[in-house]
PDB file of C-alpha atoms in Angstrom:
ATOM      1  CA  PHE B  77       0.000   0.000   0.000  1.00 95.00           C
ATOM      2  CA  GLY B  78       1.104   3.584  -0.592  1.00 96.00           C
ATOM      3  CA  LYS B  79       0.340   4.692   2.975  1.00 97.00           C
ATOM      4  CA  VAL B  80      -0.379   2.537   6.008  1.00 97.00           C
ATOM      5  CA  GLY B  81      -1.453   3.620   9.501  1.00 98.00           C
ATOM      6  CA  LYS B  82      -0.860   1.744  12.763  1.00 98.00           C
ATOM      7  CA  ASP B  83      -1.925  -1.880  13.272  1.00 98.00           C
ATOM      8  CA  PRO B  84      -3.272  -2.883   9.849  1.00 97.00           C
ATOM      9  CA  TYR B  85      -4.413  -6.460   9.266  1.00 97.00           C
ATOM     10  CA  VAL B  86      -5.221  -7.982   5.879  1.00 97.00           C
ATOM     11  CA  GLU B  87      -6.416 -11.568   5.448  1.00 96.00           C
ATOM     12  CA  PRO B  88      -5.266 -13.485   2.360  1.00 93.00           C
ATOM     13  CA  ASN B  89      -5.985 -13.304  -0.516  1.00 94.00           C
ATOM     14  CA  ILE B  90      -5.878  -9.651  -1.488  1.00 94.00           C
ATOM     15  CA  PHE B  91      -5.817  -8.483  -5.094  1.00 96.00           C
ATOM     16  CA  CYS B  92      -4.817  -5.019  -6.303  1.00 96.00           C
ATOM     17  CA  GLY B  93      -3.664  -3.468  -9.553  1.00 94.00           C
ATOM     18  CA  PHE B  94      -0.938  -1.178  -8.230  1.00 96.00           C
ATOM     19  CA  GLY B  95      -1.103  -1.121  -4.449  1.00 96.00           C
ATOM     20  CA  TRP B  96       0.660   2.221  -4.111  1.00 97.00           C
ATOM     21  CA  ASN B  97      -2.629   4.024  -4.910  1.00 98.00           C
ATOM     22  CA  ILE B  98      -4.228   2.582  -1.755  1.00 98.00           C
ATOM     23  CA  GLU B  99      -3.981   4.486   1.540  1.00 98.00           C
ATOM     24  CA  VAL B 100      -5.223   3.046   4.835  1.00 98.00           C
ATOM     25  CA  GLY B 101      -5.513   4.661   8.250  1.00 98.00           C
ATOM     26  CA  ASP B 102      -4.980   3.185  11.705  1.00 98.00           C
ATOM     27  CA  ASN B 103      -6.600  -0.149  12.651  1.00 98.00           C
ATOM     28  CA  PHE B 104      -7.504  -1.061   9.064  1.00 98.00           C
ATOM     29  CA  PHE B 105      -8.888  -4.579   8.573  1.00 98.00           C
ATOM     30  CA  ALA B 106      -9.677  -6.357   5.293  1.00 98.00           C
ATOM     31  CA  ASN B 107     -11.088  -9.888   5.284  1.00 97.00           C
ATOM     32  CA  ASN B 108     -10.503 -12.642   2.694  1.00 97.00           C
ATOM     33  CA  ASN B 109     -10.574 -12.146  -1.072  1.00 97.00           C
ATOM     34  CA  CYS B 110     -10.867  -8.378  -1.309  1.00 97.00           C
ATOM     35  CA  VAL B 111     -10.193  -6.680  -4.659  1.00 98.00           C
ATOM     36  CA  PHE B 112      -8.819  -3.150  -5.062  1.00 98.00           C
ATOM     37  CA  VAL B 113      -8.800  -1.903  -8.674  1.00 98.00           C
ATOM     38  CA  ASP B 114      -6.647   1.148  -8.088  1.00 98.00           C
ATOM     39  CA  PRO B 115      -5.586   3.142 -11.139  1.00 98.00           C
ATOM     40  CA  GLY B 116      -7.233   5.928  -9.078  1.00 98.00           C
ATOM     41  CA  LYS B 117      -6.664   6.592  -5.363  1.00 98.00           C
ATOM     42  CA  ILE B 118      -8.522   4.562  -2.768  1.00 98.00           C
ATOM     43  CA  ARG B 119      -8.331   6.207   0.663  1.00 98.00           C
ATOM     44  CA  PHE B 120      -9.572   4.620   3.881  1.00 98.00           C
ATOM     45  CA  GLY B 121      -9.769   6.501   7.186  1.00 98.00           C
ATOM     46  CA  ASP B 122      -9.074   5.065  10.636  1.00 98.00           C
ATOM     47  CA  ASP B 123     -10.881   2.020  12.075  1.00 98.00           C
ATOM     48  CA  VAL B 124     -12.263   0.765   8.747  1.00 98.00           C
ATOM     49  CA  LYS B 125     -13.441  -2.859   8.673  1.00 98.00           C
ATOM     50  CA  ILE B 126     -13.989  -4.651   5.355  1.00 98.00           C
ATOM     51  CA  GLY B 127     -15.846  -7.972   5.114  1.00 96.00           C
ATOM     52  CA  PRO B 128     -14.882 -10.826   2.791  1.00 96.00           C
ATOM     53  CA  GLN B 129     -15.119 -10.599  -0.991  1.00 95.00           C
ATOM     54  CA  CYS B 130     -15.503  -6.829  -1.126  1.00 96.00           C
ATOM     55  CA  GLY B 131     -14.397  -4.821  -4.142  1.00 96.00           C
ATOM     56  CA  PHE B 132     -13.315  -1.213  -4.591  1.00 97.00           C
ATOM     57  CA  TYR B 133     -13.161  -0.213  -8.269  1.00 96.00           C
ATOM     58  CA  THR B 134     -11.781   3.140  -9.477  1.00 98.00           C
ATOM     59  CA  ALA B 135     -11.360   2.256 -13.181  1.00 97.00           C
ATOM     60  CA  LEU B 136     -13.713   3.498 -15.883  1.00 96.00           C
ATOM     61  CA  HIS B 137     -13.781   2.419 -19.530  1.00 95.00           C
ATOM     62  CA  PRO B 138     -15.430   4.246 -22.457  1.00 91.00           C
ATOM     63  CA  LEU B 139     -18.964   3.306 -23.458  1.00 87.00           C
ATOM     64  CA  ASN B 140     -18.060   3.835 -27.104  1.00 89.00           C
ATOM     65  CA  PRO B 141     -16.865   0.428 -28.402  1.00 87.00           C
ATOM     66  CA  GLU B 142     -14.266   1.842 -30.816  1.00 94.00           C
ATOM     67  CA  LEU B 143     -12.685   3.978 -28.112  1.00 93.00           C
ATOM     68  CA  ARG B 144     -12.900   1.117 -25.590  1.00 92.00           C
ATOM     69  CA  ALA B 145     -11.053  -1.139 -28.076  1.00 95.00           C
ATOM     70  CA  THR B 146      -8.071   1.248 -27.944  1.00 96.00           C
ATOM     71  CA  GLY B 147      -7.566   0.387 -24.274  1.00 94.00           C
ATOM     72  CA  ALA B 148      -8.573   3.857 -23.100  1.00 95.00           C
ATOM     73  CA  GLU B 149      -9.177   4.051 -19.356  1.00 95.00           C
ATOM     74  CA  THR B 150      -9.837   6.748 -16.772  1.00 97.00           C
ATOM     75  CA  ALA B 151     -10.292   6.560 -13.019  1.00 98.00           C
ATOM     76  CA  LYS B 152     -12.205   8.297 -10.245  1.00 98.00           C
ATOM     77  CA  PRO B 153     -11.010   8.054  -6.627  1.00 98.00           C
ATOM     78  CA  ILE B 154     -12.850   6.360  -3.768  1.00 98.00           C
ATOM     79  CA  GLN B 155     -12.824   8.068  -0.358  1.00 98.00           C
ATOM     80  CA  VAL B 156     -13.871   6.267   2.842  1.00 98.00           C
ATOM     81  CA  GLY B 157     -14.164   8.061   6.193  1.00 98.00           C
ATOM     82  CA  ASN B 158     -13.400   6.836   9.713  1.00 98.00           C
ATOM     83  CA  ASN B 159     -15.163   4.003  11.584  1.00 98.00           C
ATOM     84  CA  VAL B 160     -16.792   2.534   8.463  1.00 97.00           C
ATOM     85  CA  TRP B 161     -17.847  -1.116   8.279  1.00 97.00           C
ATOM     86  CA  PHE B 162     -18.360  -2.867   4.935  1.00 96.00           C
ATOM     87  CA  GLY B 163     -20.297  -6.148   5.147  1.00 93.00           C
ATOM     88  CA  GLY B 164     -19.385  -9.130   2.972  1.00 92.00           C
ATOM     89  CA  GLY B 165     -19.644  -8.791  -0.778  1.00 92.00           C
ATOM     90  CA  VAL B 166     -19.881  -4.999  -0.973  1.00 93.00           C
ATOM     91  CA  LYS B 167     -18.828  -3.429  -4.288  1.00 92.00           C
ATOM     92  CA  VAL B 168     -17.906   0.268  -4.282  1.00 92.00           C
ATOM     93  CA  LEU B 169     -17.792   1.970  -7.679  1.00 90.00           C
ATOM     94  CA  PRO B 170     -15.603   4.795  -9.066  1.00 95.00           C
ATOM     95  CA  GLY B 171     -15.958   8.240  -7.526  1.00 95.00           C
ATOM     96  CA  VAL B 172     -17.927   7.163  -4.434  1.00 93.00           C
ATOM     97  CA  THR B 173     -17.393   8.824  -1.040  1.00 95.00           C
ATOM     98  CA  ILE B 174     -18.497   7.059   2.161  1.00 95.00           C
ATOM     99  CA  GLY B 175     -18.929   9.242   5.265  1.00 95.00           C
ATOM    100  CA  ASP B 176     -17.706   8.553   8.818  1.00 97.00           C
ATOM    101  CA  ASN B 177     -19.416   5.862  10.928  1.00 96.00           C
ATOM    102  CA  ALA B 178     -21.415   4.444   7.997  1.00 93.00           C
ATOM    103  CA  VAL B 179     -22.330   0.748   7.791  1.00 92.00           C
ATOM    104  CA  ILE B 180     -22.499  -0.491   4.200  1.00 92.00           C
ATOM    105  CA  GLY B 181     -24.359  -3.682   3.299  1.00 86.00           C
ATOM    106  CA  ALA B 182     -24.117  -3.982  -0.515  1.00 76.00           C
ATOM    107  CA  GLY B 183     -24.207  -2.138  -3.846  1.00 68.00           C
ATOM    108  CA  SER B 184     -22.544   1.216  -3.071  1.00 63.00           C
ATOM    109  CA  THR B 185     -22.866   3.091  -6.343  1.00 63.00           C
ATOM    110  CA  GLN B 186     -23.397   6.540  -4.834  1.00 75.00           C
ATOM    111  CA  ASP B 187     -22.064   8.721  -2.042  1.00 84.00           C
ATOM    112  CA  ILE B 188     -23.202   7.709   1.456  1.00 87.00           C
ATOM    113  CA  PRO B 189     -23.397  10.315   4.253  1.00 89.00           C
ATOM    114  CA  ALA B 190     -21.956   9.862   7.732  1.00 92.00           C
ATOM    115  CA  ASN B 191     -23.778   7.993  10.531  1.00 91.00           C
ATOM    116  CA  VAL B 192     -26.139   5.860   8.452  1.00 90.00           C
ATOM    117  CA  LEU B 193     -26.916   2.235   7.643  1.00 88.00           C
ATOM    118  CA  ALA B 194     -27.017   1.799   3.853  1.00 85.00           C
ATOM    119  CA  TYR B 195     -27.484  -1.236   1.627  1.00 83.00           C
ATOM    120  CA  GLY B 196     -29.276  -2.558  -1.442  1.00 81.00           C
ATOM    121  CA  ASN B 197     -28.703  -2.425  -5.151  1.00 78.00           C
ATOM    122  CA  PRO B 198     -28.322   0.386  -5.746  1.00 79.00           C
ATOM    123  CA  CYS B 199     -27.143   1.150  -2.225  1.00 81.00           C
ATOM    124  CA  ARG B 200     -29.416   3.583  -0.399  1.00 83.00           C
ATOM    125  CA  VAL B 201     -29.674   4.977   3.085  1.00 88.00           C
ATOM    126  CA  ILE B 202     -31.966   2.790   5.201  1.00 89.00           C
ATOM    127  CA  ARG B 203     -31.790   4.649   8.483  1.00 91.00           C
ATOM    128  CA  SER B 204     -29.731   6.941  10.653  1.00 93.00           C
ATOM    129  CA  LEU B 205     -27.363   5.458  13.238  1.00 89.00           C
ATOM    130  CA  ASP B 206     -27.784   8.452  15.613  1.00 80.00           C
TER     131      ASP B 206
END
């Protein structure tokens, strides 16, 4: 990883494109079989817990088939706040920001504010955690 806080723990197997584009804060935990597609930055705050088989994808490919065939690619960063818990199988798409203290169940295709429980496909806020 490009930046690592205190006391990280990552279960095998982890898959990433570059690694150096991933930044994790203190007490980071990632469970088995997580995937980090990181041509763009992926930043995790402190005390983030990631369940098994989660994916964080920053890469974007053109919709136009001729342009896509050239290998063109862009990326949008993913930003995760502090004290966030991702349940098993969550997929976070390019450009998404997750606020502090959020609990994410599945299908995060949009920004999620702080202090909420969110899940579904597409992921949506279910209730406040206050």
